[in-house]
């Protein structure tokens, strides 16, 4: 072990005088975490805990903080050992300087096709997307996944996906919704560049297009109960490394929502600035990142979807729904 550590760190020794002591500690700490081969979300959890305890020790030891610190340790260990979700503990959302530029609370009886379009209509994964699966009623948008014998494209599994016709460059994007509760299909709110963000030469590491999953609820059938009420937030692009074929992706930890994501409304948001993507759950920052070569610099498409799985091994009377209360967009 000592030989390995010596080999990893030896190249930096002659440069130590160029850094202050805190930079040196974190340089070596980062290399040590690399040796452990942690997933990014686990590595991020370690750094979140380190930052928390830096603040903890610099501000005394009140009982409440000691309890919170204990809970942070428990969550950290769970993430490292069992890949369990973490609680968002960032800053509260502040929209000072922003103005509302788009709002749809689905208060009608049909989808407003002046602003929305049905996206990806046709074959997708194990089935089809179709207009029939997006229905507006009772002040909500319902995306339904079900098996149809007489569907538009024949018998099979159907689901719904819509996107805004206007594309947006930066801003704050928010959805308030209930996720579908069942395994296989999953609820998602995301943005994607109209060009191909998965092409190495087009995306160039995300600066000319990326896919940003503001949230995906994919844990309804998780083995651990603590993981079922959680969502993931992910960045996808290509051209960040030398691998042309494979997409560059970073999942920014799995996060607890706090409320019941299947039976209660919750909000999921993304603040896209010139420098980074900042993710929110119920108005509290969950993660921030500029993964890739930096944030996208081109307008992106805003998408709401109930995603089809690769295969659906369910009885034909099975169905599941995502219920959307509103979609909002703010810009400076």
C-alpha positions as a LaTeX table, in Angstrom:
\begin{tabular}{lrrr}
\hline
Residue & $x$ (\AA) & $y$ (\AA) & $z$ (\AA) \\
\hline
Unk1 & 0.00 & 0.00 & 0.00 \\
Unk2 & 2.81 & 2.40 & 0.87 \\
Unk3 & 4.48 & 1.72 & $-2.47$ \\
Unk4 & 1.24 & 2.45 & $-4.33$ \\
Unk5 & 0.65 & 5.69 & $-2.43$ \\
Unk6 & 4.25 & 6.73 & $-3.03$ \\
Unk7 & 3.89 & 6.15 & $-6.77$ \\
Unk8 & 0.61 & 8.12 & $-6.95$ \\
Unk9 & 1.87 & 11.08 & $-4.96$ \\
Unk10 & 5.56 & 11.31 & $-5.94$ \\
Unk11 & 5.01 & 13.40 & $-9.08$ \\
Unk12 & 3.48 & 16.20 & $-7.01$ \\
Unk13 & 6.07 & 16.43 & $-4.24$ \\
Unk14 & 8.32 & 18.94 & $-5.99$ \\
Unk15 & 5.33 & 21.27 & $-6.47$ \\
Unk16 & 4.17 & 21.37 & $-2.84$ \\
Unk17 & 5.67 & 24.80 & $-2.17$ \\
Unk18 & 3.23 & 26.28 & $-4.71$ \\
Unk19 & 0.17 & 25.43 & $-2.56$ \\
Unk20 & $-1.08$ & 26.35 & 0.88 \\
Unk21 & $-1.55$ & 23.58 & 3.43 \\
Unk22 & $-5.31$ & 23.15 & 2.80 \\
Unk23 & $-4.76$ & 22.75 & $-0.95$ \\
Unk24 & $-2.06$ & 20.12 & $-0.27$ \\
Unk25 & $-4.35$ & 18.15 & 2.04 \\
Unk26 & $-7.19$ & 18.12 & $-0.47$ \\
Unk27 & $-4.84$ & 17.25 & $-3.34$ \\
Unk28 & $-3.75$ & 14.09 & $-1.56$ \\
Unk29 & $-7.23$ & 13.37 & $-0.20$ \\
Unk30 & $-8.63$ & 13.45 & $-3.73$ \\
Unk31 & $-5.95$ & 11.04 & $-4.96$ \\
Unk32 & $-6.69$ & 8.72 & $-2.05$ \\
Unk33 & $-10.40$ & 8.66 & $-2.95$ \\
Unk34 & $-9.42$ & 7.82 & $-6.54$ \\
Unk35 & $-7.53$ & 4.80 & $-5.22$ \\
Unk36 & $-10.72$ & 3.60 & $-3.54$ \\
Unk37 & $-12.45$ & 3.66 & $-6.95$ \\
Unk38 & $-15.58$ & 5.31 & $-5.58$ \\
Unk39 & $-18.43$ & 6.24 & $-7.90$ \\
Unk40 & $-18.67$ & 9.99 & $-8.43$ \\
Unk41 & $-21.84$ & 10.21 & $-6.31$ \\
Unk42 & $-20.01$ & 8.49 & $-3.42$ \\
Unk43 & $-16.95$ & 10.71 & $-3.82$ \\
Unk44 & $-19.22$ & 13.76 & $-3.84$ \\
Unk45 & $-20.87$ & 12.55 & $-0.64$ \\
Unk46 & $-17.46$ & 12.41 & 1.07 \\
Unk47 & $-16.67$ & 15.99 & 0.06 \\
Unk48 & $-20.12$ & 17.18 & 1.17 \\
Unk49 & $-19.49$ & 15.63 & 4.56 \\
Unk50 & $-16.02$ & 17.20 & 4.79 \\
Unk51 & $-17.44$ & 20.63 & 3.98 \\
Unk52 & $-20.23$ & 20.14 & 6.52 \\
Unk53 & $-17.83$ & 19.23 & 9.30 \\
Unk54 & $-15.48$ & 22.12 & 8.45 \\
Unk55 & $-18.40$ & 24.44 & 9.13 \\
Unk56 & $-19.50$ & 22.33 & 12.09 \\
Unk57 & $-16.20$ & 22.57 & 13.95 \\
Unk58 & $-15.73$ & 26.25 & 13.19 \\
Unk59 & $-19.04$ & 27.20 & 14.81 \\
Unk60 & $-19.04$ & 25.39 & 18.14 \\
Unk61 & $-20.95$ & 22.32 & 19.30 \\
Unk62 & $-24.64$ & 23.05 & 20.03 \\
Unk63 & $-26.77$ & 19.96 & 20.65 \\
Unk64 & $-28.81$ & 20.42 & 17.49 \\
Unk65 & $-25.68$ & 20.54 & 15.33 \\
Unk66 & $-24.25$ & 17.47 & 17.02 \\
Unk67 & $-27.44$ & 15.54 & 16.18 \\
Unk68 & $-27.40$ & 16.77 & 12.57 \\
Unk69 & $-23.72$ & 15.85 & 12.33 \\
Unk70 & $-24.50$ & 12.34 & 13.55 \\
Unk71 & $-27.20$ & 11.98 & 10.88 \\
Unk72 & $-24.76$ & 13.19 & 8.20 \\
Unk73 & $-22.30$ & 10.46 & 9.23 \\
Unk74 & $-25.02$ & 7.80 & 9.06 \\
Unk75 & $-26.10$ & 8.96 & 5.58 \\
Unk76 & $-22.50$ & 9.10 & 4.39 \\
Unk77 & $-21.81$ & 5.56 & 5.53 \\
Unk78 & $-25.04$ & 4.40 & 3.89 \\
Unk79 & $-24.05$ & 6.04 & 0.59 \\
Unk80 & $-20.55$ & 4.53 & 0.68 \\
Unk81 & $-21.62$ & 1.01 & 1.66 \\
Unk82 & $-25.15$ & 0.61 & 0.28 \\
Unk83 & $-25.44$ & 3.48 & $-2.25$ \\
Unk84 & $-28.41$ & 4.89 & $-0.32$ \\
Unk85 & $-29.70$ & 8.42 & $-1.06$ \\
Unk86 & $-28.57$ & 11.63 & 0.64 \\
Unk87 & $-30.65$ & 14.52 & 1.98 \\
Unk88 & $-30.29$ & 17.84 & 0.09 \\
Unk89 & $-28.58$ & 20.30 & 2.45 \\
Unk90 & $-27.67$ & 23.22 & 0.20 \\
Unk91 & $-28.90$ & 26.77 & $-0.01$ \\
Unk92 & $-32.56$ & 27.70 & $-0.38$ \\
Unk93 & $-33.71$ & 28.79 & $-3.82$ \\
Unk94 & $-33.38$ & 32.53 & $-4.43$ \\
Unk95 & $-34.95$ & 33.92 & $-7.60$ \\
Unk96 & $-33.98$ & 37.56 & $-7.04$ \\
Unk97 & $-33.26$ & 39.08 & $-10.43$ \\
Unk98 & $-35.33$ & 36.48 & $-12.29$ \\
Unk99 & $-38.67$ & 37.01 & $-14.04$ \\
Unk100 & $-41.29$ & 34.40 & $-14.91$ \\
Unk101 & $-41.17$ & 33.84 & $-18.69$ \\
Unk102 & $-43.26$ & 30.66 & $-18.98$ \\
Unk103 & $-45.99$ & 29.13 & $-16.81$ \\
Unk104 & $-48.51$ & 26.39 & $-17.53$ \\
Unk105 & $-50.68$ & 25.03 & $-14.71$ \\
Unk106 & $-52.72$ & 22.86 & $-17.11$ \\
Unk107 & $-55.94$ & 24.59 & $-16.09$ \\
Unk108 & $-58.06$ & 23.46 & $-19.00$ \\
Unk109 & $-59.29$ & 20.36 & $-20.76$ \\
Unk110 & $-56.70$ & 19.99 & $-23.55$ \\
Unk111 & $-52.95$ & 20.35 & $-23.92$ \\
Unk112 & $-52.01$ & 23.83 & $-25.17$ \\
Unk113 & $-50.43$ & 22.86 & $-28.49$ \\
Unk114 & $-49.56$ & 26.49 & $-29.17$ \\
Unk115 & $-46.67$ & 26.03 & $-26.73$ \\
Unk116 & $-46.34$ & 22.25 & $-26.30$ \\
Unk117 & $-45.81$ & 19.44 & $-28.78$ \\
Unk118 & $-46.05$ & 15.67 & $-28.42$ \\
Unk119 & $-42.45$ & 14.51 & $-28.57$ \\
Unk120 & $-40.95$ & 11.30 & $-29.90$ \\
Unk121 & $-44.26$ & 10.00 & $-31.24$ \\
Unk122 & $-43.72$ & 6.45 & $-32.47$ \\
Unk123 & $-41.52$ & 3.54 & $-31.45$ \\
Unk124 & $-39.41$ & 3.95 & $-28.29$ \\
Unk125 & $-37.70$ & 1.19 & $-26.28$ \\
Unk126 & $-40.28$ & $-1.53$ & $-25.47$ \\
Unk127 & $-43.25$ & 0.32 & $-26.95$ \\
Unk128 & $-44.50$ & 3.62 & $-28.32$ \\
Unk129 & $-45.06$ & 7.27 & $-27.41$ \\
Unk130 & $-48.46$ & 8.57 & $-28.49$ \\
Unk131 & $-50.55$ & 11.73 & $-28.19$ \\
Unk132 & $-53.35$ & 9.76 & $-26.51$ \\
Unk133 & $-51.19$ & 9.24 & $-23.41$ \\
Unk134 & $-51.04$ & 12.95 & $-22.46$ \\
Unk135 & $-54.35$ & 14.17 & $-21.01$ \\
Unk136 & $-55.22$ & 17.49 & $-19.34$ \\
Unk137 & $-58.03$ & 17.48 & $-16.75$ \\
Unk138 & $-58.78$ & 18.63 & $-13.20$ \\
Unk139 & $-55.94$ & 21.19 & $-13.30$ \\
Unk140 & $-53.27$ & 18.58 & $-14.04$ \\
Unk141 & $-51.45$ & 16.96 & $-16.92$ \\
Unk142 & $-51.62$ & 13.17 & $-16.75$ \\
Unk143 & $-49.04$ & 11.07 & $-18.58$ \\
Unk144 & $-50.24$ & 7.47 & $-18.64$ \\
Unk145 & $-48.36$ & 4.28 & $-19.45$ \\
Unk146 & $-50.50$ & 1.28 & $-20.33$ \\
Unk147 & $-50.96$ & $-1.62$ & $-22.74$ \\
Unk148 & $-53.26$ & $-0.85$ & $-25.68$ \\
Unk149 & $-54.61$ & $-3.52$ & $-27.98$ \\
Unk150 & $-55.81$ & $-0.95$ & $-30.51$ \\
Unk151 & $-53.17$ & 1.78 & $-30.11$ \\
Unk152 & $-52.14$ & 4.14 & $-32.89$ \\
Unk153 & $-49.16$ & 1.92 & $-33.78$ \\
Unk154 & $-50.80$ & $-1.41$ & $-33.06$ \\
Unk155 & $-50.92$ & $-3.51$ & $-29.91$ \\
Unk156 & $-48.24$ & $-2.73$ & $-27.32$ \\
Unk157 & $-47.10$ & $-0.59$ & $-24.40$ \\
Unk158 & $-47.78$ & 3.13 & $-24.74$ \\
Unk159 & $-46.64$ & 6.21 & $-22.84$ \\
Unk160 & $-46.51$ & 9.99 & $-23.17$ \\
Unk161 & $-43.84$ & 12.65 & $-23.67$ \\
Unk162 & $-44.27$ & 16.37 & $-24.34$ \\
Unk163 & $-41.84$ & 19.23 & $-24.89$ \\
Unk164 & $-41.98$ & 23.00 & $-25.30$ \\
Unk165 & $-41.81$ & 24.32 & $-28.85$ \\
Unk166 & $-39.69$ & 27.27 & $-27.70$ \\
Unk167 & $-36.16$ & 26.44 & $-26.61$ \\
Unk168 & $-34.44$ & 28.24 & $-23.72$ \\
Unk169 & $-30.87$ & 29.34 & $-22.98$ \\
Unk170 & $-30.17$ & 29.44 & $-19.24$ \\
Unk171 & $-32.66$ & 30.27 & $-16.50$ \\
Unk172 & $-34.50$ & 28.41 & $-13.74$ \\
Unk173 & $-36.73$ & 25.47 & $-14.72$ \\
Unk174 & $-39.21$ & 23.91 & $-12.28$ \\
Unk175 & $-41.87$ & 21.21 & $-12.27$ \\
Unk176 & $-44.36$ & 20.32 & $-9.54$ \\
Unk177 & $-45.57$ & 16.76 & $-9.88$ \\
Unk178 & $-46.35$ & 13.34 & $-8.48$ \\
Unk179 & $-44.19$ & 10.54 & $-9.87$ \\
Unk180 & $-45.53$ & 7.25 & $-11.13$ \\
Unk181 & $-45.27$ & 4.70 & $-8.35$ \\
Unk182 & $-44.47$ & 1.54 & $-10.19$ \\
Unk183 & $-41.35$ & $-0.22$ & $-11.38$ \\
Unk184 & $-40.11$ & $-0.22$ & $-14.96$ \\
Unk185 & $-41.58$ & 3.04 & $-16.23$ \\
Unk186 & $-40.14$ & 6.22 & $-14.70$ \\
Unk187 & $-41.03$ & 9.92 & $-14.42$ \\
Unk188 & $-38.61$ & 12.55 & $-15.74$ \\
Unk189 & $-38.17$ & 16.29 & $-16.28$ \\
Unk190 & $-35.19$ & 17.20 & $-18.44$ \\
Unk191 & $-33.66$ & 19.51 & $-21.01$ \\
Unk192 & $-31.80$ & 18.49 & $-24.17$ \\
Unk193 & $-30.12$ & 20.36 & $-26.99$ \\
Unk194 & $-31.84$ & 20.09 & $-30.40$ \\
Unk195 & $-28.49$ & 19.11 & $-31.89$ \\
Unk196 & $-27.06$ & 15.74 & $-30.90$ \\
Unk197 & $-25.61$ & 16.02 & $-27.36$ \\
Unk198 & $-24.37$ & 12.43 & $-27.64$ \\
Unk199 & $-22.15$ & 13.14 & $-30.66$ \\
Unk200 & $-18.48$ & 13.63 & $-29.75$ \\
Unk201 & $-17.84$ & 16.37 & $-32.30$ \\
Unk202 & $-21.13$ & 18.22 & $-31.87$ \\
Unk203 & $-21.38$ & 18.30 & $-28.08$ \\
Unk204 & $-17.67$ & 18.92 & $-27.44$ \\
Unk205 & $-18.03$ & 18.02 & $-23.80$ \\
Unk206 & $-21.44$ & 19.61 & $-23.32$ \\
Unk207 & $-20.69$ & 23.21 & $-24.31$ \\
Unk208 & $-22.57$ & 22.80 & $-27.61$ \\
Unk209 & $-25.34$ & 20.65 & $-26.24$ \\
Unk210 & $-26.05$ & 18.36 & $-23.31$ \\
Unk211 & $-28.85$ & 16.39 & $-21.70$ \\
Unk212 & $-29.59$ & 17.57 & $-18.17$ \\
Unk213 & $-31.91$ & 15.30 & $-16.19$ \\
Unk214 & $-33.42$ & 17.73 & $-13.69$ \\
Unk215 & $-34.89$ & 14.67 & $-12.02$ \\
Unk216 & $-35.62$ & 11.04 & $-12.75$ \\
Unk217 & $-37.63$ & 8.85 & $-10.38$ \\
Unk218 & $-36.29$ & 5.35 & $-11.00$ \\
Unk219 & $-36.27$ & 3.77 & $-7.54$ \\
Unk220 & $-39.84$ & 2.61 & $-6.89$ \\
Unk221 & $-38.70$ & $-1.01$ & $-6.87$ \\
Unk222 & $-35.44$ & $-0.46$ & $-4.93$ \\
Unk223 & $-34.61$ & $-3.27$ & $-2.49$ \\
Unk224 & $-33.89$ & $-0.86$ & 0.35 \\
Unk225 & $-36.99$ & 1.04 & 1.56 \\
Unk226 & $-34.86$ & 4.13 & 2.21 \\
Unk227 & $-34.01$ & 4.31 & $-1.49$ \\
Unk228 & $-37.53$ & 4.09 & $-2.90$ \\
Unk229 & $-38.50$ & 7.68 & $-2.13$ \\
Unk230 & $-35.57$ & 9.21 & $-4.00$ \\
Unk231 & $-34.60$ & 10.74 & $-7.34$ \\
Unk232 & $-31.43$ & 11.09 & $-9.39$ \\
Unk233 & $-30.05$ & 14.16 & $-11.18$ \\
Unk234 & $-27.68$ & 13.57 & $-14.09$ \\
Unk235 & $-25.66$ & 15.33 & $-16.81$ \\
Unk236 & $-25.02$ & 13.62 & $-20.18$ \\
Unk237 & $-22.79$ & 14.85 & $-23.00$ \\
Unk238 & $-19.99$ & 13.61 & $-25.26$ \\
Unk239 & $-16.54$ & 14.86 & $-26.13$ \\
Unk240 & $-15.32$ & 15.30 & $-22.56$ \\
Unk241 & $-12.75$ & 12.54 & $-22.93$ \\
Unk242 & $-11.17$ & 10.70 & $-25.86$ \\
Unk243 & $-13.81$ & 7.96 & $-26.00$ \\
Unk244 & $-15.87$ & 8.79 & $-29.09$ \\
Unk245 & $-18.38$ & 5.97 & $-28.76$ \\
Unk246 & $-19.52$ & 6.17 & $-25.15$ \\
Unk247 & $-21.59$ & 8.98 & $-23.63$ \\
Unk248 & $-19.99$ & 10.95 & $-20.82$ \\
Unk249 & $-22.39$ & 10.92 & $-17.87$ \\
Unk250 & $-22.32$ & 12.06 & $-14.27$ \\
Unk251 & $-25.05$ & 11.23 & $-11.77$ \\
Unk252 & $-24.88$ & 13.82 & $-9.00$ \\
Unk253 & $-25.76$ & 11.47 & $-6.13$ \\
Unk254 & $-29.18$ & 9.92 & $-5.41$ \\
Unk255 & $-31.27$ & 12.28 & $-3.27$ \\
Unk256 & $-34.01$ & 11.81 & $-0.71$ \\
Unk257 & $-37.03$ & 13.96 & $-1.41$ \\
Unk258 & $-38.45$ & 14.03 & 2.11 \\
Unk259 & $-42.09$ & 13.82 & 1.11 \\
Unk260 & $-43.83$ & 10.92 & $-0.59$ \\
Unk261 & $-42.90$ & 11.42 & $-4.25$ \\
Unk262 & $-45.68$ & 9.10 & $-5.46$ \\
Unk263 & $-48.68$ & 10.45 & $-3.56$ \\
Unk264 & $-47.65$ & 14.05 & $-2.81$ \\
Unk265 & $-46.65$ & 16.93 & $-5.07$ \\
Unk266 & $-42.97$ & 17.90 & $-4.94$ \\
Unk267 & $-40.93$ & 20.40 & $-6.91$ \\
Unk268 & $-37.75$ & 19.69 & $-8.87$ \\
Unk269 & $-35.73$ & 22.53 & $-10.34$ \\
Unk270 & $-32.60$ & 23.48 & $-12.24$ \\
Unk271 & $-30.84$ & 26.83 & $-12.26$ \\
Unk272 & $-28.69$ & 26.96 & $-15.40$ \\
Unk273 & $-26.20$ & 29.82 & $-15.18$ \\
Unk274 & $-23.26$ & 30.80 & $-17.35$ \\
Unk275 & $-20.97$ & 28.80 & $-15.06$ \\
Unk276 & $-22.83$ & 25.77 & $-13.69$ \\
Unk277 & $-25.98$ & 23.74 & $-13.26$ \\
Unk278 & $-27.58$ & 24.03 & $-9.81$ \\
Unk279 & $-30.20$ & 21.41 & $-8.93$ \\
Unk280 & $-33.03$ & 21.82 & $-6.40$ \\
Unk281 & $-35.55$ & 19.61 & $-4.63$ \\
Unk282 & $-38.46$ & 21.39 & $-2.95$ \\
Unk283 & $-36.56$ & 24.67 & $-3.09$ \\
Unk284 & $-33.35$ & 23.37 & $-1.47$ \\
Unk285 & $-30.12$ & 22.97 & $-3.42$ \\
Unk286 & $-29.22$ & 19.32 & $-3.87$ \\
Unk287 & $-26.18$ & 19.53 & $-6.18$ \\
Unk288 & $-24.25$ & 21.79 & $-8.52$ \\
Unk289 & $-21.87$ & 20.92 & $-11.34$ \\
Unk290 & $-20.25$ & 22.08 & $-14.55$ \\
Unk291 & $-19.40$ & 18.52 & $-15.57$ \\
Unk292 & $-17.90$ & 18.16 & $-19.01$ \\
Unk293 & $-16.09$ & 21.07 & $-20.60$ \\
Unk294 & $-18.58$ & 23.53 & $-19.12$ \\
Unk295 & $-22.31$ & 24.23 & $-19.32$ \\
Unk296 & $-24.26$ & 24.26 & $-22.57$ \\
Unk297 & $-24.11$ & 27.54 & $-24.49$ \\
Unk298 & $-27.04$ & 26.86 & $-26.82$ \\
Unk299 & $-30.84$ & 26.91 & $-26.30$ \\
Unk300 & $-32.28$ & 23.59 & $-25.13$ \\
Unk301 & $-35.60$ & 21.79 & $-25.34$ \\
Unk302 & $-37.69$ & 21.39 & $-22.14$ \\
Unk303 & $-39.18$ & 17.91 & $-21.80$ \\
Unk304 & $-41.66$ & 16.14 & $-19.49$ \\
Unk305 & $-41.93$ & 12.38 & $-19.91$ \\
Unk306 & $-43.11$ & 9.12 & $-18.47$ \\
Unk307 & $-40.33$ & 6.93 & $-19.81$ \\
Unk308 & $-40.76$ & 3.48 & $-21.31$ \\
Unk309 & $-38.43$ & 0.75 & $-20.06$ \\
Unk310 & $-36.31$ & $-1.50$ & $-22.26$ \\
Unk311 & $-38.76$ & $-4.32$ & $-21.64$ \\
Unk312 & $-42.15$ & $-4.54$ & $-19.93$ \\
Unk313 & $-42.95$ & $-7.90$ & $-18.37$ \\
Unk314 & $-46.30$ & $-6.89$ & $-16.87$ \\
Unk315 & $-49.87$ & $-8.09$ & $-17.08$ \\
Unk316 & $-51.78$ & $-6.29$ & $-19.82$ \\
Unk317 & $-54.13$ & $-4.63$ & $-17.31$ \\
Unk318 & $-51.17$ & $-2.83$ & $-15.70$ \\
Unk319 & $-51.00$ & 0.99 & $-15.93$ \\
Unk320 & $-49.12$ & 3.82 & $-14.19$ \\
Unk321 & $-49.32$ & 7.63 & $-14.23$ \\
Unk322 & $-47.21$ & 10.75 & $-13.74$ \\
Unk323 & $-49.31$ & 13.73 & $-12.57$ \\
Unk324 & $-48.00$ & 17.25 & $-13.32$ \\
Unk325 & $-49.39$ & 20.32 & $-11.56$ \\
Unk326 & $-47.29$ & 22.96 & $-13.34$ \\
Unk327 & $-44.14$ & 23.80 & $-15.28$ \\
Unk328 & $-42.43$ & 27.17 & $-14.74$ \\
Unk329 & $-39.42$ & 28.87 & $-16.34$ \\
Unk330 & $-37.68$ & 32.00 & $-15.06$ \\
Unk331 & $-34.93$ & 34.01 & $-16.73$ \\
Unk332 & $-32.83$ & 37.03 & $-15.85$ \\
\hline
\end{tabular}
